Short mmCIF file of C-alpha atoms in Angstrom, two decimals:
data_model
loop_
_atom_site.label_atom_id
_atom_site.label_comp_id
_atom_site.label_asym_id
_atom_site.label_seq_id
_atom_site.Cartn_x
_atom_site.Cartn_y
_atom_site.Cartn_z
CA MET A 1 -25.69 13.69 -16.16
CA VAL A 2 -22.00 12.69 -15.87
CA LYS A 3 -20.61 11.18 -19.05
CA ARG A 4 -17.04 12.35 -19.74
CA VAL A 5 -14.50 11.56 -17.04
CA ALA A 6 -10.88 12.78 -16.94
CA ILE A 7 -8.38 10.44 -15.27
CA ILE A 8 -4.99 11.81 -14.24
CA GLY A 9 -2.28 9.13 -14.38
CA ALA A 10 -2.11 5.64 -15.90
CA GLY A 11 -0.65 3.73 -12.97
CA VAL A 12 -2.66 0.98 -11.28
CA SER A 13 -5.22 3.48 -9.92
CA GLY A 14 -5.64 5.11 -13.32
CA LEU A 15 -6.12 1.78 -15.09
CA ALA A 16 -8.62 0.62 -12.45
CA SER A 17 -10.49 3.92 -12.95
CA ILE A 18 -10.62 3.61 -16.76
CA ARG A 19 -11.98 0.08 -16.46
CA CYS A 20 -14.59 1.08 -13.85
CA CYS A 21 -15.76 4.02 -15.97
CA LEU A 22 -16.32 1.62 -18.88
CA GLU A 23 -18.22 -0.82 -16.63
CA GLU A 24 -20.50 2.06 -15.60
CA GLY A 25 -21.08 3.27 -19.18
CA LEU A 26 -18.99 6.46 -18.79
CA GLU A 27 -16.46 7.87 -21.28
CA PRO A 28 -12.95 8.01 -19.77
CA THR A 29 -9.97 9.99 -21.04
CA CYS A 30 -6.72 9.25 -19.21
CA PHE A 31 -3.80 11.69 -19.27
CA GLU A 32 -0.36 10.13 -18.68
CA ARG A 33 2.77 12.29 -18.71
CA SER A 34 5.14 9.40 -19.56
CA ASN A 35 5.00 7.07 -22.56
CA GLU A 36 4.03 3.95 -20.60
CA VAL A 37 1.39 2.60 -18.20
CA GLY A 38 2.30 1.29 -14.72
CA GLY A 39 3.27 4.51 -12.94
CA LEU A 40 5.50 3.62 -10.00
CA TRP A 41 6.24 0.14 -11.37
CA GLU A 42 7.75 1.38 -14.64
CA PHE A 43 11.49 1.45 -13.93
CA SER A 44 13.65 4.19 -15.41
CA ASP A 45 17.41 4.46 -14.81
CA HIS A 46 17.04 8.16 -13.98
CA SER A 47 14.45 10.00 -11.90
CA GLU A 48 12.26 12.60 -13.58
CA GLU A 49 10.57 15.61 -11.99
CA GLY A 50 6.90 14.90 -11.28
CA ARG A 51 7.17 11.13 -11.80
CA ALA A 52 7.39 8.27 -9.30
CA SER A 53 10.79 6.59 -9.25
CA ILE A 54 11.98 3.19 -7.99
CA TYR A 55 15.32 1.39 -7.74
CA LYS A 56 16.05 -1.60 -9.94
CA SER A 57 16.01 -4.24 -7.18
CA VAL A 58 12.47 -3.53 -5.89
CA PHE A 59 10.36 -6.57 -4.99
CA THR A 60 6.74 -6.49 -3.80
CA ASN A 61 5.82 -6.65 -0.12
CA SER A 62 2.38 -8.07 -0.89
CA SER A 63 2.08 -11.58 -2.33
CA LYS A 64 0.61 -12.09 -5.79
CA GLU A 65 -2.71 -13.57 -4.62
CA MET A 66 -3.31 -10.51 -2.42
CA MET A 67 -2.32 -7.79 -4.90
CA CYS A 68 -4.05 -8.66 -8.15
CA PHE A 69 -6.97 -7.01 -9.90
CA PRO A 70 -9.92 -8.93 -8.43
CA ASP A 71 -10.91 -10.59 -11.72
CA PHE A 72 -7.40 -11.02 -13.12
CA PRO A 73 -5.12 -13.41 -11.15
CA TYR A 74 -1.38 -13.43 -11.81
CA PRO A 75 -0.06 -16.37 -13.87
CA ASP A 76 0.25 -19.36 -11.53
CA ASP A 77 3.98 -19.77 -12.20
CA TYR A 78 4.76 -16.18 -11.09
CA PRO A 79 6.67 -16.08 -7.77
CA ASN A 80 4.69 -14.99 -4.70
CA TYR A 81 6.77 -11.84 -4.23
CA MET A 82 7.60 -10.33 -7.57
CA HIS A 83 10.37 -8.20 -9.01
CA GLN A 84 9.07 -4.85 -10.27
CA SER A 85 9.55 -6.01 -13.90
CA LYS A 86 7.07 -8.86 -13.37
CA VAL A 87 4.48 -6.52 -11.83
CA GLN A 88 4.94 -4.09 -14.72
CA ASN A 89 4.48 -6.94 -17.18
CA TYR A 90 1.24 -7.96 -15.42
CA ILE A 91 -0.07 -4.36 -15.43
CA LYS A 92 0.59 -4.04 -19.18
CA THR A 93 -1.13 -7.38 -19.84
CA PHE A 94 -4.16 -6.25 -17.82
CA ALA A 95 -4.37 -2.98 -19.81
CA GLN A 96 -4.12 -4.90 -23.11
CA LYS A 97 -6.64 -7.62 -22.20
CA LYS A 98 -9.15 -5.04 -20.93
CA ASN A 99 -8.52 -2.88 -24.02
CA LEU A 100 -7.61 0.23 -21.99
CA PHE A 101 -4.78 1.70 -24.10
CA ARG A 102 -7.19 3.38 -26.52
CA TYR A 103 -8.43 5.67 -23.70
CA ILE A 104 -4.94 6.90 -22.69
CA GLN A 105 -3.23 10.02 -24.05
CA PHE A 106 0.48 9.41 -23.45
CA GLU A 107 3.17 12.10 -23.04
CA THR A 108 0.43 14.51 -22.01
CA LEU A 109 0.87 16.64 -18.90
CA VAL A 110 -2.13 18.04 -17.04
CA THR A 111 -1.20 21.60 -15.97
CA SER A 112 -4.49 22.79 -14.50
CA ILE A 113 -7.84 21.48 -13.21
CA LYS A 114 -10.38 24.22 -12.43
CA LYS A 115 -14.09 24.33 -11.71
CA CYS A 116 -16.11 25.61 -14.64
CA PRO A 117 -17.91 28.95 -14.03
CA ASP A 118 -21.26 27.10 -13.84
CA PHE A 119 -19.86 24.38 -11.49
CA LEU A 120 -22.70 24.84 -8.96
CA ILE A 121 -25.15 23.65 -11.63
CA THR A 122 -23.11 21.30 -13.84
CA GLY A 123 -20.29 20.08 -11.55
CA GLN A 124 -18.00 20.30 -14.59
CA TRP A 125 -14.24 20.85 -14.67
CA GLU A 126 -11.96 22.57 -17.16
CA ILE A 127 -8.75 20.62 -17.75
CA VAL A 128 -5.73 22.15 -19.41
CA SER A 129 -3.28 19.61 -20.83
CA GLU A 130 0.01 20.00 -22.64
CA LYS A 131 1.56 17.81 -25.34
CA ASP A 132 4.49 18.69 -27.62
CA GLU A 133 4.44 22.19 -26.08
CA LYS A 134 0.86 22.72 -27.29
CA GLN A 135 -1.86 23.41 -24.72
CA GLU A 136 -5.43 22.23 -24.97
CA SER A 137 -8.43 22.99 -22.79
CA THR A 138 -11.27 20.45 -22.42
CA ILE A 139 -14.46 20.32 -20.33
CA PHE A 140 -15.14 17.14 -18.33
CA ASP A 141 -18.13 16.10 -16.23
CA ALA A 142 -15.94 14.48 -13.54
CA VAL A 143 -12.29 13.99 -12.58
CA MET A 144 -10.41 11.07 -11.00
CA ILE A 145 -6.96 11.96 -9.66
CA CYS A 146 -4.73 8.89 -9.82
CA SER A 147 -1.28 10.46 -9.72
CA GLY A 148 -0.13 8.57 -6.61
CA HIS A 149 1.80 9.66 -3.55
CA HIS A 150 5.40 8.64 -4.34
CA VAL A 151 6.13 11.61 -6.58
CA TYR A 152 7.27 14.59 -4.51
CA PRO A 153 10.20 13.69 -2.24
CA ASN A 154 10.25 14.86 1.36
CA LEU A 155 13.83 16.07 1.87
CA PRO A 156 13.90 17.54 5.42
CA THR A 157 17.25 19.36 5.09
CA ASP A 158 16.16 22.01 7.64
CA SER A 159 15.88 19.33 10.35
CA PHE A 160 19.61 18.56 10.18
CA PRO A 161 21.89 21.38 11.38
CA GLY A 162 25.22 21.51 9.58
CA LEU A 163 24.04 19.71 6.43
CA ASP A 164 24.82 22.85 4.42
CA ARG A 165 28.52 22.54 5.30
CA PHE A 166 28.68 18.76 4.77
CA GLN A 167 31.24 18.12 2.01
CA GLY A 168 30.03 14.68 0.90
CA TYR A 169 27.04 14.00 -1.36
CA TYR A 170 23.45 13.76 -0.22
CA LEU A 171 20.38 12.61 -2.15
CA HIS A 172 16.79 11.38 -1.68
CA SER A 173 16.15 7.64 -2.03
CA ARG A 174 14.12 8.31 -5.22
CA ASP A 175 17.45 9.15 -6.93
CA TYR A 176 19.02 5.84 -5.83
CA LYS A 177 19.02 3.34 -8.70
CA GLY A 178 21.58 0.70 -7.72
CA PRO A 179 24.64 -0.01 -5.51
CA GLU A 180 27.51 0.12 -8.04
CA VAL A 181 28.32 3.86 -7.60
CA TYR A 182 28.79 3.41 -3.85
CA LYS A 183 31.37 0.59 -3.95
CA GLY A 184 33.96 0.99 -1.18
CA LYS A 185 32.26 4.11 0.23
CA ARG A 186 30.89 4.96 3.68
CA VAL A 187 27.14 5.57 3.53
CA LEU A 188 24.58 6.92 6.01
CA VAL A 189 20.93 6.09 5.30
CA ILE A 190 18.43 8.30 7.12
CA GLY A 191 15.04 6.65 7.62
CA LEU A 192 13.97 3.15 8.58
CA GLY A 193 11.20 2.60 6.04
CA ASN A 194 11.05 -0.07 3.34
CA SER A 195 13.23 1.92 0.93
CA GLY A 196 15.85 2.80 3.56
CA CYS A 197 16.22 -0.82 4.67
CA ASP A 198 16.24 -2.22 1.12
CA ILE A 199 18.94 0.26 0.10
CA ALA A 200 21.07 -0.30 3.23
CA VAL A 201 20.90 -4.10 2.85
CA GLU A 202 21.78 -3.93 -0.85
CA LEU A 203 24.68 -1.52 -0.19
CA SER A 204 26.02 -3.64 2.70
CA ARG A 205 27.55 -6.09 0.23
CA LEU A 206 29.61 -3.47 -1.60
CA VAL A 207 30.30 -0.52 0.68
CA THR A 208 32.90 -0.20 3.46
CA GLN A 209 30.26 0.68 6.05
CA VAL A 210 26.55 1.50 6.08
CA ILE A 211 24.58 2.92 9.01
CA ILE A 212 20.82 3.45 9.23
CA SER A 213 19.72 6.38 11.39
CA THR A 214 16.17 6.24 12.76
CA ARG A 215 14.17 8.63 14.94
CA SER A 216 11.51 6.25 16.16
CA GLY A 217 12.48 2.66 15.20
CA SER A 218 10.14 0.23 13.46
CA TRP A 219 8.89 -3.32 13.52
CA VAL A 220 10.68 -5.40 10.89
CA MET A 221 8.77 -8.31 9.40
CA SER A 222 9.78 -11.11 7.09
CA ARG A 223 7.73 -11.83 3.98
CA VAL A 224 8.05 -15.48 5.05
CA TRP A 225 5.52 -16.06 7.84
CA ASP A 226 4.53 -19.06 9.97
CA ASP A 227 5.39 -22.43 8.38
CA GLY A 228 6.88 -20.61 5.39
CA TYR A 229 3.63 -19.17 3.99
CA PRO A 230 3.46 -15.59 2.62
CA TRP A 231 2.84 -13.19 5.55
CA ASP A 232 -0.26 -11.49 4.17
CA MET A 233 -2.06 -14.74 3.33
CA LEU A 234 -2.01 -15.61 7.04
CA TYR A 235 -2.25 -12.14 8.60
CA VAL A 236 -4.83 -10.41 6.39
CA THR A 237 -7.84 -12.60 7.17
CA ARG A 238 -11.38 -11.74 8.27
CA PHE A 239 -11.10 -13.88 11.38
CA ALA A 240 -7.82 -12.25 12.46
CA SER A 241 -9.32 -8.81 11.79
CA PHE A 242 -12.38 -9.71 13.88
CA LEU A 243 -10.14 -10.79 16.79
CA ARG A 244 -8.01 -7.61 16.57
CA ASN A 245 -11.12 -5.43 16.72
CA ALA A 246 -13.09 -7.52 19.26
CA LEU A 247 -10.42 -8.14 21.90
CA PRO A 248 -9.82 -5.52 24.64
CA SER A 249 -7.08 -3.16 23.43
CA PHE A 250 -4.55 -4.25 26.10
CA VAL A 251 -4.91 -7.91 24.96
CA SER A 252 -4.79 -6.95 21.28
CA ASP A 253 -1.70 -4.76 21.88
CA TRP A 254 0.07 -7.51 23.85
CA LEU A 255 -0.61 -10.08 21.11
CA TYR A 256 0.56 -7.63 18.43
CA VAL A 257 3.87 -6.90 20.16
CA LYS A 258 4.39 -10.63 20.87
CA LYS A 259 3.77 -11.51 17.22
CA MET A 260 6.03 -8.74 15.92
CA ASN A 261 8.83 -9.79 18.25
CA LYS A 262 8.52 -13.50 17.43
CA TRP A 263 11.11 -13.54 14.62
CA PHE A 264 13.78 -11.70 16.64
CA LYS A 265 13.88 -9.42 19.70
CA HIS A 266 13.84 -5.91 18.25
CA GLU A 267 15.31 -4.32 21.39
CA ASN A 268 18.51 -6.36 20.88
CA TYR A 269 18.95 -4.93 17.38
CA GLY A 270 18.25 -1.25 18.11
CA LEU A 271 15.06 -1.45 16.05
CA MET A 272 12.35 -1.38 18.75
CA PRO A 273 9.69 1.25 17.87
CA LEU A 274 9.24 4.08 20.40
CA ASN A 275 5.54 3.29 20.57
CA SER A 276 5.46 -0.47 20.12
CA THR A 277 1.66 -0.88 20.03
CA LEU A 278 1.00 1.50 17.12
CA ARG A 279 -0.06 -0.32 13.94
CA LYS A 280 2.21 1.73 11.72
CA GLU A 281 3.16 -0.15 8.58
CA PRO A 282 6.07 -2.43 9.51
CA VAL A 283 9.18 -2.68 7.40
CA PHE A 284 9.35 -5.81 5.24
CA ASN A 285 12.91 -7.03 4.96
CA ASP A 286 14.01 -10.65 5.08
CA GLU A 287 17.72 -9.82 5.41
CA LEU A 288 18.09 -6.84 7.75
CA PRO A 289 18.47 -8.79 11.05
CA SER A 290 21.02 -11.08 9.40
CA ARG A 291 22.99 -8.08 8.05
CA ILE A 292 23.01 -6.54 11.55
CA LEU A 293 24.19 -9.88 13.01
CA CYS A 294 26.98 -10.02 10.42
CA GLY A 295 28.00 -6.45 11.30
CA THR A 296 27.52 -5.08 7.79
CA VAL A 297 24.62 -2.79 8.82
CA SER A 298 24.36 -0.81 12.08
CA ILE A 299 21.38 1.04 13.54
CA LYS A 300 21.81 4.48 15.17
CA PRO A 301 19.44 7.09 16.63
CA ASN A 302 18.54 10.39 14.93
CA VAL A 303 21.32 12.66 13.62
CA LYS A 304 21.82 15.66 15.91
CA GLU A 305 24.08 17.52 13.48
CA PHE A 306 26.44 17.17 10.56
CA THR A 307 30.03 18.42 10.35
CA GLU A 308 32.04 18.74 7.11
CA THR A 309 32.73 14.99 7.00
CA SER A 310 30.75 13.27 9.76
CA ALA A 311 27.40 12.87 11.49
CA ILE A 312 26.92 13.24 15.25
CA PHE A 313 24.01 11.17 16.59
CA GLU A 314 21.73 12.05 19.51
CA ASP A 315 23.50 9.48 21.71
CA GLY A 316 26.80 11.34 21.21
CA THR A 317 28.38 8.73 18.89
CA VAL A 318 29.92 9.83 15.59
CA PHE A 319 30.07 8.32 12.09
CA GLU A 320 33.26 9.67 10.50
CA ALA A 321 34.37 10.20 6.90
CA ILE A 322 30.93 9.84 5.29
CA ASP A 323 30.88 9.81 1.48
CA TYR A 324 27.12 9.69 0.91
CA VAL A 325 23.96 10.47 2.88
CA ILE A 326 20.78 8.92 1.45
CA PHE A 327 17.52 10.39 2.76
CA ALA A 328 14.89 7.63 2.75
CA THR A 329 12.44 10.09 4.28
CA GLY A 330 9.33 9.43 2.25
CA TYR A 331 7.16 11.69 0.15
CA GLY A 332 4.78 14.60 0.49
CA TYR A 333 1.40 14.97 -1.21
CA ALA A 334 1.18 17.55 -3.95
CA TYR A 335 -1.29 18.18 -6.74
CA PRO A 336 0.28 21.16 -8.52
CA PHE A 337 -2.51 21.19 -11.13
CA LEU A 338 -5.28 21.63 -8.52
CA ASP A 339 -6.19 24.38 -6.05
CA ASP A 340 -4.83 23.13 -2.69
CA SER A 341 -7.95 24.11 -0.77
CA ILE A 342 -10.04 21.44 -2.57
CA ILE A 343 -8.19 18.46 -1.06
CA LYS A 344 -6.57 20.11 1.98
CA SER A 345 -9.72 21.81 3.21
CA ARG A 346 -8.92 21.72 6.94
CA ASN A 347 -5.72 22.80 8.79
CA ASN A 348 -3.82 22.24 5.54
CA GLU A 349 -4.34 18.47 6.03
CA VAL A 350 -5.67 16.10 3.40
CA THR A 351 -9.41 16.04 4.16
CA LEU A 352 -11.30 13.45 2.14
CA PHE A 353 -14.41 11.37 2.87
CA LYS A 354 -13.25 7.72 2.92
CA GLY A 355 -9.94 9.05 1.55
CA ILE A 356 -11.64 9.73 -1.81
CA PHE A 357 -14.16 12.61 -1.92
CA PRO A 358 -13.55 16.26 -0.85
CA PRO A 359 -16.46 16.86 1.57
CA PHE A 360 -16.96 20.58 0.80
CA LEU A 361 -17.40 20.29 -2.98
CA GLU A 362 -20.85 21.47 -4.06
CA LYS A 363 -21.06 18.60 -6.56
CA PRO A 364 -19.36 15.21 -5.93
CA THR A 365 -17.57 15.13 -9.29
CA LEU A 366 -13.95 14.83 -8.14
CA ALA A 367 -12.42 11.67 -6.61
CA VAL A 368 -8.89 10.88 -5.44
CA ILE A 369 -8.04 7.23 -6.09
CA GLY A 370 -5.11 5.35 -4.53
CA LEU A 371 -4.17 7.82 -1.79
CA VAL A 372 -5.27 5.67 1.18
CA GLN A 373 -2.61 3.34 2.59
CA SER A 374 -3.16 0.18 4.59
CA LEU A 375 -1.52 -3.18 5.20
CA GLY A 376 -3.49 -4.39 2.19
CA ALA A 377 -2.30 -4.04 -1.39
CA ALA A 378 -2.81 -0.97 -3.59
CA ILE A 379 -4.38 -2.67 -6.64
CA PRO A 380 -7.54 -4.18 -5.06
CA THR A 381 -7.98 -1.03 -2.92
CA ALA A 382 -7.86 1.25 -5.98
CA ASP A 383 -10.23 -1.07 -7.86
CA LEU A 384 -12.90 -0.87 -5.15
CA GLN A 385 -12.42 2.89 -4.65
CA ALA A 386 -12.90 3.47 -8.38
CA ARG A 387 -15.99 1.23 -8.52
CA TRP A 388 -17.65 3.31 -5.80
CA ALA A 389 -16.50 6.66 -7.24
CA VAL A 390 -17.95 6.03 -10.70
CA LYS A 391 -21.27 4.98 -9.15
CA VAL A 392 -21.34 8.31 -7.28
CA PHE A 393 -20.59 10.11 -10.58
CA ALA A 394 -23.38 8.17 -12.31
CA ASN A 395 -25.84 8.95 -9.48
CA SER A 396 -26.40 5.29 -8.61
CA CYS A 397 -24.79 5.95 -5.20
CA THR A 398 -25.13 9.16 -3.20
CA LEU A 399 -22.82 10.74 -0.64
CA PRO A 400 -23.98 11.85 2.83
CA THR A 401 -24.27 15.57 3.68
CA THR A 402 -21.11 17.65 4.21
CA ASN A 403 -21.67 17.64 7.99
CA GLU A 404 -22.08 13.85 8.08
CA MET A 405 -18.93 13.43 5.96
CA MET A 406 -16.94 15.75 8.25
CA ASP A 407 -18.17 13.88 11.35
CA ASP A 408 -17.01 10.62 9.77
CA ILE A 409 -13.61 12.16 8.91
CA GLU A 410 -13.20 13.41 12.52
CA GLU A 411 -14.10 9.99 13.93
CA LYS A 412 -11.68 8.23 11.57
CA MET A 413 -8.90 10.70 12.44
CA GLY A 414 -9.34 9.81 16.13
CA LYS A 415 -9.13 6.07 15.35
CA LYS A 416 -6.16 6.63 13.06
CA LEU A 417 -4.24 8.45 15.82
CA LYS A 418 -4.97 5.61 18.27
CA TRP A 419 -3.95 2.81 15.89
CA PHE A 420 -1.36 4.38 13.59
CA GLY A 421 -0.10 7.50 15.42
CA GLN A 422 0.59 10.96 14.04
CA SER A 423 1.64 10.66 10.43
CA GLN A 424 0.98 12.30 7.09
CA THR A 425 -0.39 9.18 5.46
CA LEU A 426 -4.07 8.32 5.23
CA GLN A 427 -3.70 4.98 7.01
CA THR A 428 -6.59 2.64 7.63
CA ASP A 429 -7.38 -0.95 8.53
CA TYR A 430 -7.56 -2.84 5.22
CA ILE A 431 -10.47 -5.26 5.71
CA THR A 432 -12.65 -2.75 7.61
CA TYR A 433 -12.08 -0.19 4.86
CA MET A 434 -12.67 -2.59 1.97
CA ASP A 435 -15.89 -3.87 3.56
CA GLU A 436 -17.06 -0.30 4.05
CA LEU A 437 -16.52 0.55 0.37
CA GLY A 438 -17.97 -2.82 -0.68
CA SER A 439 -21.15 -2.19 1.33
CA PHE A 440 -21.71 1.14 -0.49
CA ILE A 441 -21.99 -0.66 -3.84
CA GLY A 442 -23.42 -4.00 -2.69
CA ALA A 443 -20.16 -5.91 -3.20
CA LYS A 444 -19.32 -6.75 0.43
CA PRO A 445 -19.35 -10.55 0.85
CA ASN A 446 -22.39 -11.72 2.82
CA ILE A 447 -20.67 -14.19 5.18
CA PRO A 448 -23.77 -15.58 7.02
CA TRP A 449 -25.46 -16.21 3.65
CA LEU A 450 -22.31 -17.95 2.37
CA PHE A 451 -22.21 -20.23 5.44
CA LEU A 452 -25.81 -21.24 4.71
CA THR A 453 -25.45 -21.72 0.95
CA ASP A 454 -21.77 -22.57 0.31
CA PRO A 455 -19.98 -23.61 3.54
CA GLN A 456 -16.76 -24.64 1.78
CA LEU A 457 -16.40 -21.18 0.23
CA ALA A 458 -17.51 -19.47 3.46
CA LEU A 459 -14.74 -21.16 5.48
CA GLU A 460 -12.12 -20.01 2.95
CA VAL A 461 -13.53 -16.46 2.79
CA TYR A 462 -13.73 -16.04 6.58
CA PHE A 463 -10.72 -17.98 7.86
CA GLY A 464 -8.53 -17.87 4.75
CA PRO A 465 -6.76 -14.89 3.14
CA CYS A 466 -8.97 -11.86 2.44
CA SER A 467 -7.93 -11.92 -1.21
CA PRO A 468 -9.15 -9.40 -3.83
CA TYR A 469 -11.49 -11.96 -5.46
CA GLN A 470 -13.83 -11.64 -2.44
CA PHE A 471 -14.84 -8.16 -3.61
CA ARG A 472 -16.01 -9.38 -7.01
CA LEU A 473 -17.82 -12.41 -5.60
CA MET A 474 -21.29 -10.83 -5.40
CA GLY A 475 -23.19 -7.67 -6.26
CA PRO A 476 -22.67 -5.35 -9.24
CA GLY A 477 -19.44 -5.98 -11.15
CA LYS A 478 -19.25 -9.57 -9.87
CA TRP A 479 -16.86 -11.95 -11.64
CA ASP A 480 -18.03 -15.48 -12.44
CA GLY A 481 -14.53 -16.87 -11.78
CA ALA A 482 -14.29 -15.41 -8.24
CA ARG A 483 -15.46 -18.54 -6.37
CA ASN A 484 -13.01 -20.79 -8.18
CA ALA A 485 -10.18 -18.25 -7.77
CA ILE A 486 -10.74 -18.21 -3.98
CA LEU A 487 -10.85 -22.02 -3.71
CA THR A 488 -7.66 -22.43 -5.78
CA GLN A 489 -5.63 -19.49 -4.39
CA TRP A 490 -3.36 -21.77 -2.33
CA ASP A 491 -2.62 -23.91 -5.42
CA ARG A 492 -1.29 -20.81 -7.21
CA THR A 493 0.64 -19.81 -4.09
CA LEU A 494 2.39 -23.15 -3.70
CA LYS A 495 3.04 -23.92 -7.38
CA PRO A 496 6.09 -21.63 -7.93
CA THR A 497 7.89 -22.93 -4.81
CA ARG A 498 7.21 -26.64 -5.38
CA THR A 499 9.73 -26.97 -8.18
CA ARG A 500 10.92 -30.21 -6.60
CA ALA A 501 7.77 -32.03 -5.53
CA VAL A 502 8.56 -34.41 -2.69
CA SER A 503 5.12 -35.08 -1.20
CA GLU A 504 1.61 -33.66 -1.10
CA ALA A 505 1.44 -29.87 -0.91
CA LYS A 506 0.61 -28.64 2.59
CA ARG A 507 -1.99 -25.90 2.93
CA PRO A 508 -2.62 -23.99 6.16
CA GLN A 509 -5.64 -25.15 8.17
CA PRO A 510 -6.73 -22.03 10.09
CA PHE A 511 -10.19 -23.40 10.90
CA TYR A 512 -8.77 -26.59 12.43
CA ASN A 513 -6.13 -24.61 14.31
CA LEU A 514 -8.95 -22.55 15.80
CA LEU A 515 -10.80 -25.72 16.81
CA LYS A 516 -7.63 -26.96 18.53
CA ILE A 517 -7.31 -23.67 20.44
CA LEU A 518 -10.95 -23.86 21.52
CA LEU A 519 -10.70 -27.55 22.45
CA PHE A 520 -7.69 -27.05 24.73
CA PRO A 521 -9.60 -25.34 27.60
CA VAL A 522 -12.40 -27.95 27.22
CA LEU A 523 -9.88 -30.82 27.58
CA LEU A 524 -8.23 -29.07 30.53
CA LEU A 525 -11.60 -28.73 32.23
CA ALA A 526 -12.40 -32.41 31.54
CA VAL A 527 -9.07 -33.48 33.08
CA LEU A 528 -9.65 -31.34 36.16
CA LEU A 529 -13.18 -32.76 36.57
CA ALA A 530 -11.92 -36.33 36.11
CA PHE A 531 -9.44 -35.94 39.02
CA HIS A 532 -12.04 -34.39 41.31
#
């Protein structure tokens, strides 16, 4: 019988896991190597080995209504896209209100997680932790790994001939903290992800010249979507997800490219992705096109080689007299405290059932929380993952056989390649994934039942934003405030921007827009018949 659960890391995944253990009647102990909760969101002005690191100017790419804990909305006066300090403040408040601090051992490093000798019978793990240079070994019934995937930088120095003789400075984006050091310099940013674009745009106001080098291009999206609403509150909806999955792929692909190119023509800015129909995570940057138009940022192809002072690109052009090269080249997965074969059980790739459970473990007593990435936000995803994991630990949910889990992993890998392309990340479609996890624990919203019993709520759930509250609306762990939170989510979205109220607030009307779309062919047909 699982009772004692070890949780590695006190970021959002770790806090979600502590809370879910308590809801399930388990006894969590969380090990956090720093002296604070929040993980990635806790800013430090220097990067530390083995810890996630962000720059000071980070803002969220998900809006507040889409990235909260499902029973804990952000304060209604918080902006829709928040500075990292606001998110960190919210995370701390959540941990205090839910009384989670008492379960966390701060400044404690986990150095080893090993199966106990009698693992085949007990499923137990031996955890060695270190605090104040003293080691301690403890036995736990289950383990939840919540140490994130923005910890170990991917610095592909071998891919760039001549970098060893380059006389300027080079660093990974995790070591970038702010623009002041680079004033008046010439900077090359390698990588067109969110960090690379944020850093290049921020530097463009202070440096002499900044160039972004990209191998494959990327779609760039604004956080401000149609009619000025937050992008995810219009894009991440059940109806939109249904259309994307139901339409023939050539129609779906055409619509996707059309939508992505609506803000500006990517081919005119050198940003067009090599494979434009892949659903790789776009870059969110409201300023990049404007910076390119103003000539303060330029886009170049991949670097072929470096000389002592310059970079030669694959198109033969050269960027001379470079002072700094910043590698915004992402992160690799590493769990130095755990035998690699447990998580990377096939072809040295991360192999996990639903991105959580290692399929070859004899007992399902180890879960990885927060590793899966999607266009949805991390907090609600981690919350639902943890809710399912603790139910598996407590034997109220069971996993399929190893063969069934491997078949599912193979099938998902095929879909992932088709939709997201070859990449290291465990990418998935947000709503499909959340519904899958929700159905395992009985928390997936029953839409037909809602339409019969509560049509007002059903319309908002199906056509409105697929906000986190939906996954605590019914079933075990349901929150009594979920219905009201869903019906008032647009009020909290509009409040911080309506600081000068001029008329009634305007909310989107997706259901009526749909009716208009459907009525158009009917009217056209009526007109044609009338003239016959």
